[in-house]
Amino acid sequence: MQTRWVGAPLIALLGINAAYAGVVLAKSWMIVEERWPELKENCRYPYSAIGSKAYGPKTRAIVSLCLHTNLIGSCVVVLLLCAQIIHDLTAHHFNICFCYWILIIAAIICPFLFFETPKEFWPAAALALGTTSIAVCVILWEMYKDHISGDFSHVRYPQPSLKTFFLTFGTIMFAYGATASFPTFQNDMRKRHKFPTAVIIAFIVLLALYIPIASVGYYVYGDLVEENVILTLEDGLNKTVIEILMASHLFFAFLLLANAPIQEIESWLKIPNGFNVKRLATRILVLLFIVFLGETIPSFGKILNLIGGSAIALLSFVFPPMFYMKLCSMNDPQWPKRNISAWEKLWLLQVIIIGIIGGSAGTLSALYEILSPKAFIAPCYINLNCK
């Protein structure tokens, strides 16, 4: 809605760029494993290790900071969005405040956080994709019904401002933020060389889900569309099904997103593998921190735009091409030579440039939105009746 019809091509461009960045990030990890075989086993921080081998220990620290900002922030967004959906789903049956739903959902998630790595709960990824795909189909059907009914025949299509345009940059970048977890997933695979193919397939599926929802939603609802498009739909059985499916998706997505930063924190603290008291305490404390952030800024849209324009812009668009080009340019008699063609370098450079420009502008726009007095929302521990 904030970019009018430019939104769909922007989703496609950033999706293609993010897919290519994901592919070269996967190739970078394979290069690192080839050159430093000791990292093949028991590496809890593969993305940071890529940065360290490419540009040194300072870069590893920067990557770790961005990684934790991104994934912890994404977990906050997912938790808030899940709470919002459950609150809307149960509003007619239970008089439970949105802020309390954040606590309830976190309590349900807590036991599932004790799985060590994604390979221990691989069905979560399949269930997350399956529930989303079904939900998108039902949402599109509901949008079609609303369009045919004529109830939204007089919607407006407002002209976007520069600020809203760059806010949308952050939103779309956030949608491709899973790239930060790719090295962790790849590290748990047996046939890691096939991960680039998996990345391409994943982004084709994502684009097939994102573009129809964005285009049809804007066409049908115009300026009436909510940040969470599900809340725009008419009440009924189909909306209930959609909310159940999306709540399930967000539940499983939270488990996948939280795992990467938790593993690196455990590595810093030298917590041994396997179930133990230190691991239990660490994961509970991380979850409590996520809950605190959610209760402090109970508006997922503001966090989404900020994280998307800052940490995700770096992790999903800027760092992967930089690290890949640097690793390929490094020479050692024992290493196979790798050359990057001129056209590939140009493409990688435009990925970096768009990531920097869009991310910087998106971050500034998001900060303005968060700090604006008109947009202030009281934390849940001050106003429990919010939403």
Short mmCIF file of C-alpha atoms in Angstrom, two decimals:
data_model
loop_
_atom_site.label_atom_id
_atom_site.label_comp_id
_atom_site.label_asym_id
_atom_site.label_seq_id
_atom_site.Cartn_x
_atom_site.Cartn_y
_atom_site.Cartn_z
CA MET A 1 0.00 0.00 0.00
CA GLN A 2 2.87 2.40 0.80
CA THR A 3 4.47 2.06 -2.66
CA ARG A 4 1.36 1.61 -4.84
CA TRP A 5 2.01 -0.65 -7.83
CA VAL A 6 5.79 -0.28 -7.55
CA GLY A 7 5.58 -2.68 -4.60
CA ALA A 8 5.25 -5.90 -6.64
CA PRO A 9 8.32 -5.25 -8.86
CA LEU A 10 10.24 -4.18 -5.74
CA ILE A 11 9.31 -7.47 -4.03
CA ALA A 12 10.52 -9.35 -7.12
CA LEU A 13 13.81 -7.42 -7.42
CA LEU A 14 14.71 -7.74 -3.75
CA GLY A 15 13.63 -11.39 -3.82
CA ILE A 16 15.94 -12.18 -6.75
CA ASN A 17 18.79 -10.28 -5.09
CA ALA A 18 18.21 -12.05 -1.76
CA ALA A 19 18.11 -15.43 -3.52
CA TYR A 20 21.41 -14.75 -5.29
CA ALA A 21 22.95 -13.51 -2.04
CA GLY A 22 21.74 -16.70 -0.34
CA VAL A 23 23.36 -18.83 -3.04
CA VAL A 24 26.76 -17.10 -2.75
CA LEU A 25 26.53 -17.27 1.04
CA ALA A 26 26.07 -21.05 0.75
CA LYS A 27 29.05 -21.20 -1.62
CA SER A 28 31.07 -19.14 0.86
CA TRP A 29 30.44 -21.65 3.64
CA MET A 30 31.52 -24.51 1.34
CA ILE A 31 34.74 -22.58 0.58
CA VAL A 32 35.37 -22.03 4.30
CA GLU A 33 34.84 -25.73 5.06
CA GLU A 34 37.16 -26.68 2.21
CA ARG A 35 39.97 -24.40 3.41
CA TRP A 36 39.49 -24.87 7.16
CA PRO A 37 38.30 -28.49 7.60
CA GLU A 38 38.22 -28.16 11.39
CA LEU A 39 35.05 -26.06 11.00
CA LYS A 40 33.17 -28.93 9.37
CA GLU A 41 32.34 -30.41 12.75
CA ASN A 42 30.68 -28.69 15.67
CA CYS A 43 30.65 -25.09 14.36
CA ARG A 44 27.81 -23.28 16.11
CA TYR A 45 28.38 -19.94 14.39
CA PRO A 46 28.89 -20.58 10.64
CA TYR A 47 27.85 -17.09 9.43
CA SER A 48 30.23 -15.37 11.84
CA ALA A 49 32.96 -17.84 10.85
CA ILE A 50 32.53 -16.88 7.19
CA GLY A 51 32.98 -13.19 8.08
CA SER A 52 36.01 -13.98 10.22
CA LYS A 53 37.78 -15.98 7.51
CA ALA A 54 37.00 -13.35 4.88
CA TYR A 55 37.86 -10.12 6.71
CA GLY A 56 39.16 -11.02 10.18
CA PRO A 57 37.94 -11.19 13.80
CA LYS A 58 36.52 -7.64 13.86
CA THR A 59 34.16 -8.57 11.04
CA ARG A 60 33.12 -11.65 12.98
CA ALA A 61 32.07 -9.39 15.86
CA ILE A 62 30.08 -7.14 13.49
CA VAL A 63 28.36 -10.15 11.91
CA SER A 64 27.51 -11.55 15.33
CA LEU A 65 26.00 -8.24 16.42
CA CYS A 66 23.90 -8.00 13.25
CA LEU A 67 22.93 -11.65 13.49
CA HIS A 68 21.64 -11.31 17.02
CA THR A 69 19.89 -8.01 16.31
CA ASN A 70 18.22 -9.55 13.27
CA LEU A 71 17.16 -12.88 14.69
CA ILE A 72 16.18 -11.65 18.15
CA GLY A 73 14.26 -8.78 16.53
CA SER A 74 12.62 -11.20 14.10
CA CYS A 75 11.59 -13.40 17.02
CA VAL A 76 9.97 -10.37 18.67
CA VAL A 77 8.05 -9.60 15.46
CA VAL A 78 6.92 -13.22 15.09
CA LEU A 79 5.84 -13.38 18.74
CA LEU A 80 3.85 -10.13 18.48
CA LEU A 81 2.23 -11.15 15.21
CA CYS A 82 1.28 -14.56 16.61
CA ALA A 83 -0.19 -12.89 19.72
CA GLN A 84 -2.15 -10.45 17.55
CA ILE A 85 -3.63 -13.27 15.46
CA ILE A 86 -4.55 -15.38 18.50
CA HIS A 87 -6.05 -12.31 20.20
CA ASP A 88 -8.22 -11.60 17.16
CA LEU A 89 -9.14 -15.29 16.84
CA THR A 90 -10.27 -15.64 20.46
CA ALA A 91 -11.68 -12.14 21.07
CA HIS A 92 -15.30 -13.37 20.92
CA HIS A 93 -14.64 -16.17 23.41
CA PHE A 94 -12.02 -14.94 25.88
CA ASN A 95 -11.49 -11.48 27.35
CA ILE A 96 -7.70 -11.78 27.38
CA CYS A 97 -5.59 -8.71 26.57
CA PHE A 98 -3.12 -8.82 23.68
CA CYS A 99 -0.28 -8.21 26.16
CA TYR A 100 -1.18 -11.34 28.11
CA TRP A 101 -1.28 -13.41 24.93
CA ILE A 102 2.40 -12.55 24.43
CA LEU A 103 3.17 -14.22 27.78
CA ILE A 104 0.91 -17.22 27.12
CA ILE A 105 2.40 -17.95 23.70
CA ALA A 106 5.95 -17.57 25.05
CA ALA A 107 5.14 -20.11 27.79
CA ILE A 108 3.88 -22.59 25.16
CA ILE A 109 6.99 -22.06 23.00
CA CYS A 110 9.43 -22.48 25.89
CA PRO A 111 9.66 -26.33 26.04
CA PHE A 112 10.24 -26.55 22.27
CA LEU A 113 13.29 -24.27 22.52
CA PHE A 114 15.24 -27.02 24.22
CA PHE A 115 15.92 -28.87 20.94
CA GLU A 116 19.61 -28.35 20.22
CA THR A 117 19.72 -27.65 16.45
CA PRO A 118 17.27 -27.42 13.51
CA LYS A 119 18.05 -31.02 12.50
CA GLU A 120 16.35 -32.13 15.73
CA PHE A 121 13.08 -30.44 14.74
CA TRP A 122 13.22 -30.45 10.93
CA PRO A 123 9.42 -31.04 10.69
CA ALA A 124 8.99 -27.45 11.95
CA ALA A 125 10.30 -26.07 8.64
CA ALA A 126 8.01 -28.31 6.58
CA LEU A 127 4.99 -27.46 8.73
CA ALA A 128 5.77 -23.72 8.58
CA LEU A 129 5.86 -23.81 4.77
CA GLY A 130 2.79 -26.03 4.48
CA THR A 131 0.60 -23.92 6.76
CA THR A 132 1.67 -20.71 5.00
CA SER A 133 0.96 -22.06 1.51
CA ILE A 134 -2.54 -23.19 2.47
CA ALA A 135 -3.21 -19.90 4.27
CA VAL A 136 -2.15 -17.84 1.23
CA CYS A 137 -4.54 -19.78 -1.02
CA VAL A 138 -7.44 -19.20 1.39
CA ILE A 139 -6.53 -15.49 1.78
CA LEU A 140 -6.54 -15.02 -2.00
CA TRP A 141 -9.95 -16.71 -2.19
CA GLU A 142 -11.30 -14.39 0.53
CA MET A 143 -9.90 -11.36 -1.31
CA TYR A 144 -11.61 -12.52 -4.50
CA LYS A 145 -14.92 -12.88 -2.64
CA ASP A 146 -14.56 -9.38 -1.16
CA HIS A 147 -13.84 -7.97 -4.61
CA ILE A 148 -16.89 -9.67 -6.15
CA SER A 149 -19.15 -8.52 -3.30
CA GLY A 150 -18.46 -4.87 -4.15
CA ASP A 151 -17.98 -3.89 -0.50
CA PHE A 152 -14.56 -2.44 -1.37
CA SER A 153 -15.44 -0.83 -4.69
CA HIS A 154 -14.65 2.72 -3.49
CA VAL A 155 -11.20 2.22 -1.98
CA ARG A 156 -8.50 4.83 -2.48
CA TYR A 157 -4.95 4.30 -3.73
CA PRO A 158 -2.98 7.11 -2.03
CA GLN A 159 0.20 8.56 -3.50
CA PRO A 160 3.21 7.26 -1.54
CA SER A 161 5.66 9.65 0.11
CA LEU A 162 9.42 9.19 0.13
CA LYS A 163 9.26 8.15 3.80
CA THR A 164 6.61 5.46 3.25
CA PHE A 165 8.48 4.20 0.19
CA PHE A 166 11.65 3.59 2.18
CA LEU A 167 9.68 2.14 5.09
CA THR A 168 8.42 -0.41 2.59
CA PHE A 169 12.03 -1.18 1.68
CA GLY A 170 12.57 -2.25 5.29
CA THR A 171 9.36 -4.29 5.31
CA ILE A 172 10.25 -6.18 2.13
CA MET A 173 13.83 -6.76 3.27
CA PHE A 174 12.47 -8.22 6.50
CA ALA A 175 10.46 -10.71 4.43
CA TYR A 176 13.76 -12.10 3.13
CA GLY A 177 15.51 -12.10 6.49
CA ALA A 178 15.80 -15.88 6.77
CA THR A 179 19.09 -15.65 4.85
CA ALA A 180 20.82 -15.01 8.17
CA SER A 181 19.92 -18.55 9.28
CA PHE A 182 20.99 -20.26 6.05
CA PRO A 183 24.55 -21.17 7.16
CA THR A 184 23.13 -22.77 10.32
CA PHE A 185 20.69 -24.87 8.27
CA GLN A 186 23.37 -25.75 5.72
CA ASN A 187 25.75 -26.80 8.48
CA ASP A 188 23.22 -29.42 9.63
CA MET A 189 22.82 -30.96 6.15
CA ARG A 190 24.56 -34.13 4.99
CA LYS A 191 24.78 -33.01 1.34
CA ARG A 192 25.74 -29.38 1.89
CA HIS A 193 26.69 -28.84 -1.75
CA LYS A 194 22.99 -29.07 -2.63
CA PHE A 195 22.00 -26.17 -0.38
CA PRO A 196 22.27 -23.50 -3.16
CA THR A 197 19.63 -25.44 -5.11
CA ALA A 198 17.43 -25.52 -2.01
CA VAL A 199 17.84 -21.73 -1.68
CA ILE A 200 16.68 -21.13 -5.27
CA ILE A 201 13.63 -23.37 -4.81
CA ALA A 202 12.79 -21.66 -1.51
CA PHE A 203 12.85 -18.18 -3.05
CA ILE A 204 10.75 -19.25 -6.02
CA VAL A 205 8.14 -20.45 -3.52
CA LEU A 206 8.43 -17.21 -1.51
CA LEU A 207 7.90 -15.03 -4.58
CA ALA A 208 4.93 -17.18 -5.59
CA LEU A 209 3.43 -16.45 -2.16
CA TYR A 210 4.42 -12.78 -1.68
CA ILE A 211 3.63 -11.20 -5.05
CA PRO A 212 -0.02 -12.38 -5.38
CA ILE A 213 -0.83 -11.43 -1.77
CA ALA A 214 0.72 -7.96 -2.11
CA SER A 215 -0.77 -7.20 -5.54
CA VAL A 216 -4.28 -8.58 -4.99
CA GLY A 217 -4.46 -7.19 -1.45
CA TYR A 218 -3.62 -3.69 -2.63
CA TYR A 219 -5.97 -3.91 -5.61
CA VAL A 220 -8.94 -5.05 -3.51
CA TYR A 221 -8.46 -3.04 -0.28
CA GLY A 222 -6.29 -0.05 -1.26
CA ASP A 223 -5.66 2.22 1.72
CA LEU A 224 -7.93 0.07 3.94
CA VAL A 225 -5.44 -2.80 4.13
CA GLU A 226 -3.97 -3.39 7.61
CA GLU A 227 -0.29 -4.02 8.44
CA ASN A 228 -1.46 -7.58 9.06
CA VAL A 229 -3.61 -8.27 5.99
CA ILE A 230 -5.53 -11.00 7.84
CA LEU A 231 -7.19 -8.35 10.01
CA THR A 232 -8.61 -6.74 6.84
CA LEU A 233 -10.57 -9.87 5.91
CA GLU A 234 -14.25 -10.31 6.76
CA ASP A 235 -15.02 -12.45 9.82
CA GLY A 236 -16.09 -16.01 9.09
CA LEU A 237 -14.97 -19.62 8.93
CA ASN A 238 -12.29 -19.02 6.29
CA LYS A 239 -10.72 -16.21 8.31
CA THR A 240 -10.67 -18.48 11.35
CA VAL A 241 -8.91 -21.20 9.33
CA ILE A 242 -6.39 -18.64 8.04
CA GLU A 243 -5.64 -17.38 11.54
CA ILE A 244 -5.11 -20.91 12.87
CA LEU A 245 -2.78 -21.74 9.96
CA MET A 246 -0.77 -18.52 10.29
CA ALA A 247 -0.51 -18.85 14.07
CA SER A 248 0.88 -22.37 13.52
CA HIS A 249 3.34 -21.05 10.92
CA LEU A 250 4.58 -18.31 13.26
CA PHE A 251 4.97 -20.79 16.11
CA PHE A 252 7.26 -23.03 14.05
CA ALA A 253 9.06 -20.04 12.49
CA PHE A 254 9.92 -18.75 15.98
CA LEU A 255 11.69 -22.03 16.79
CA LEU A 256 13.78 -21.84 13.62
CA LEU A 257 14.67 -18.15 13.99
CA ALA A 258 15.62 -18.37 17.66
CA ASN A 259 17.98 -21.31 17.21
CA ALA A 260 20.89 -19.55 15.45
CA PRO A 261 21.50 -16.76 18.02
CA ILE A 262 20.96 -19.21 20.89
CA GLN A 263 23.64 -21.54 19.51
CA GLU A 264 26.17 -18.71 19.24
CA ILE A 265 25.39 -17.47 22.76
CA GLU A 266 25.95 -21.01 24.04
CA SER A 267 29.25 -21.10 22.15
CA TRP A 268 30.37 -17.86 23.81
CA LEU A 269 29.47 -19.25 27.23
CA LYS A 270 31.18 -22.58 26.41
CA ILE A 271 28.04 -24.54 27.23
CA PRO A 272 28.50 -28.22 26.29
CA ASN A 273 26.29 -29.97 23.77
CA GLY A 274 23.39 -32.02 25.03
CA PHE A 275 20.67 -31.22 27.53
CA ASN A 276 22.04 -29.59 30.71
CA VAL A 277 21.14 -26.96 33.30
CA LYS A 278 23.26 -24.20 31.72
CA ARG A 279 21.62 -24.70 28.35
CA LEU A 280 18.19 -24.72 29.97
CA ALA A 281 18.86 -21.46 31.83
CA THR A 282 20.38 -19.74 28.78
CA ARG A 283 17.44 -20.51 26.52
CA ILE A 284 14.89 -19.42 29.12
CA LEU A 285 16.75 -16.12 29.62
CA VAL A 286 16.85 -15.48 25.85
CA LEU A 287 13.10 -16.12 25.64
CA LEU A 288 12.45 -13.77 28.58
CA PHE A 289 14.49 -11.06 26.85
CA ILE A 290 12.44 -11.49 23.66
CA VAL A 291 9.22 -11.26 25.69
CA PHE A 292 10.48 -8.08 27.41
CA LEU A 293 11.19 -6.43 24.06
CA GLY A 294 7.76 -7.43 22.78
CA GLU A 295 6.02 -6.04 25.85
CA THR A 296 8.06 -2.82 25.54
CA ILE A 297 7.26 -2.11 21.86
CA PRO A 298 3.94 -3.92 21.24
CA SER A 299 3.75 -2.90 17.57
CA PHE A 300 5.30 -5.46 15.25
CA GLY A 301 5.27 -3.13 12.23
CA LYS A 302 7.71 -0.65 13.76
CA ILE A 303 10.21 -3.32 14.81
CA LEU A 304 9.82 -5.07 11.45
CA ASN A 305 10.72 -1.93 9.47
CA LEU A 306 13.70 -1.13 11.71
CA ILE A 307 15.19 -4.63 11.68
CA GLY A 308 14.52 -5.04 7.96
CA GLY A 309 16.28 -1.80 7.08
CA SER A 310 19.30 -2.34 9.32
CA ALA A 311 20.50 -5.81 10.31
CA ILE A 312 18.67 -7.75 7.59
CA ALA A 313 19.89 -5.37 4.87
CA LEU A 314 23.45 -6.19 5.91
CA LEU A 315 23.02 -9.93 6.51
CA SER A 316 20.82 -10.73 3.51
CA PHE A 317 22.10 -8.27 0.88
CA VAL A 318 25.45 -6.67 1.76
CA PHE A 319 27.60 -9.23 3.59
CA PRO A 320 27.04 -12.35 1.39
CA PRO A 321 28.41 -10.79 -1.85
CA MET A 322 31.23 -9.06 0.04
CA PHE A 323 32.36 -12.25 1.77
CA TYR A 324 32.04 -14.36 -1.38
CA MET A 325 34.12 -11.97 -3.52
CA LYS A 326 36.76 -11.69 -0.81
CA LEU A 327 37.04 -15.47 -0.30
CA CYS A 328 37.32 -16.04 -4.06
CA SER A 329 40.09 -13.43 -4.33
CA MET A 330 42.22 -15.02 -1.58
CA ASN A 331 45.16 -17.14 -2.78
CA ASP A 332 47.04 -20.09 -1.32
CA PRO A 333 49.01 -22.80 -3.16
CA GLN A 334 46.89 -25.48 -1.47
CA TRP A 335 43.53 -23.91 -2.39
CA PRO A 336 41.71 -24.34 -5.71
CA LYS A 337 41.55 -21.07 -7.67
CA ARG A 338 38.15 -19.43 -7.99
CA ASN A 339 37.36 -16.73 -10.53
CA ILE A 340 34.26 -14.54 -10.66
CA SER A 341 33.16 -13.36 -14.10
CA ALA A 342 32.72 -9.64 -14.82
CA TRP A 343 28.93 -9.88 -15.16
CA GLU A 344 28.67 -11.74 -11.85
CA LYS A 345 30.77 -9.07 -10.12
CA LEU A 346 28.47 -6.38 -11.52
CA TRP A 347 25.41 -8.23 -10.27
CA LEU A 348 26.95 -8.74 -6.83
CA LEU A 349 27.87 -5.04 -6.66
CA GLN A 350 24.31 -3.93 -7.49
CA VAL A 351 23.02 -6.27 -4.74
CA ILE A 352 25.38 -4.55 -2.29
CA ILE A 353 24.51 -1.01 -3.48
CA ILE A 354 20.75 -1.55 -3.36
CA GLY A 355 21.13 -3.17 0.05
CA ILE A 356 23.11 -0.22 1.44
CA ILE A 357 20.94 2.55 -0.04
CA GLY A 358 17.60 0.88 0.67
CA GLY A 359 18.68 -0.33 4.09
CA SER A 360 20.05 3.05 5.21
CA ALA A 361 16.99 4.98 4.06
CA GLY A 362 14.68 2.33 5.53
CA THR A 363 16.45 2.46 8.89
CA LEU A 364 16.23 6.26 9.12
CA SER A 365 12.54 6.20 8.14
CA ALA A 366 11.81 3.49 10.72
CA LEU A 367 13.63 5.38 13.49
CA TYR A 368 11.65 8.52 12.65
CA GLU A 369 8.44 6.48 12.84
CA ILE A 370 9.37 4.92 16.21
CA LEU A 371 10.53 8.17 17.82
CA SER A 372 7.63 10.28 16.53
CA PRO A 373 5.43 11.38 19.50
CA LYS A 374 2.29 10.79 17.42
CA ALA A 375 3.22 7.16 16.84
CA PHE A 376 4.08 6.36 20.48
CA ILE A 377 2.47 3.25 21.95
CA ALA A 378 2.82 2.69 25.69
CA PRO A 379 4.60 -0.51 26.75
CA CYS A 380 2.40 -3.35 27.93
CA TYR A 381 3.69 -3.12 31.50
CA ILE A 382 2.37 0.48 31.60
CA ASN A 383 -0.86 -0.02 29.66
CA LEU A 384 -2.15 -3.61 29.81
CA ASN A 385 -5.26 -2.67 27.84
CA CYS A 386 -3.35 -1.94 24.62
CA LYS A 387 -5.04 -3.57 21.63
#
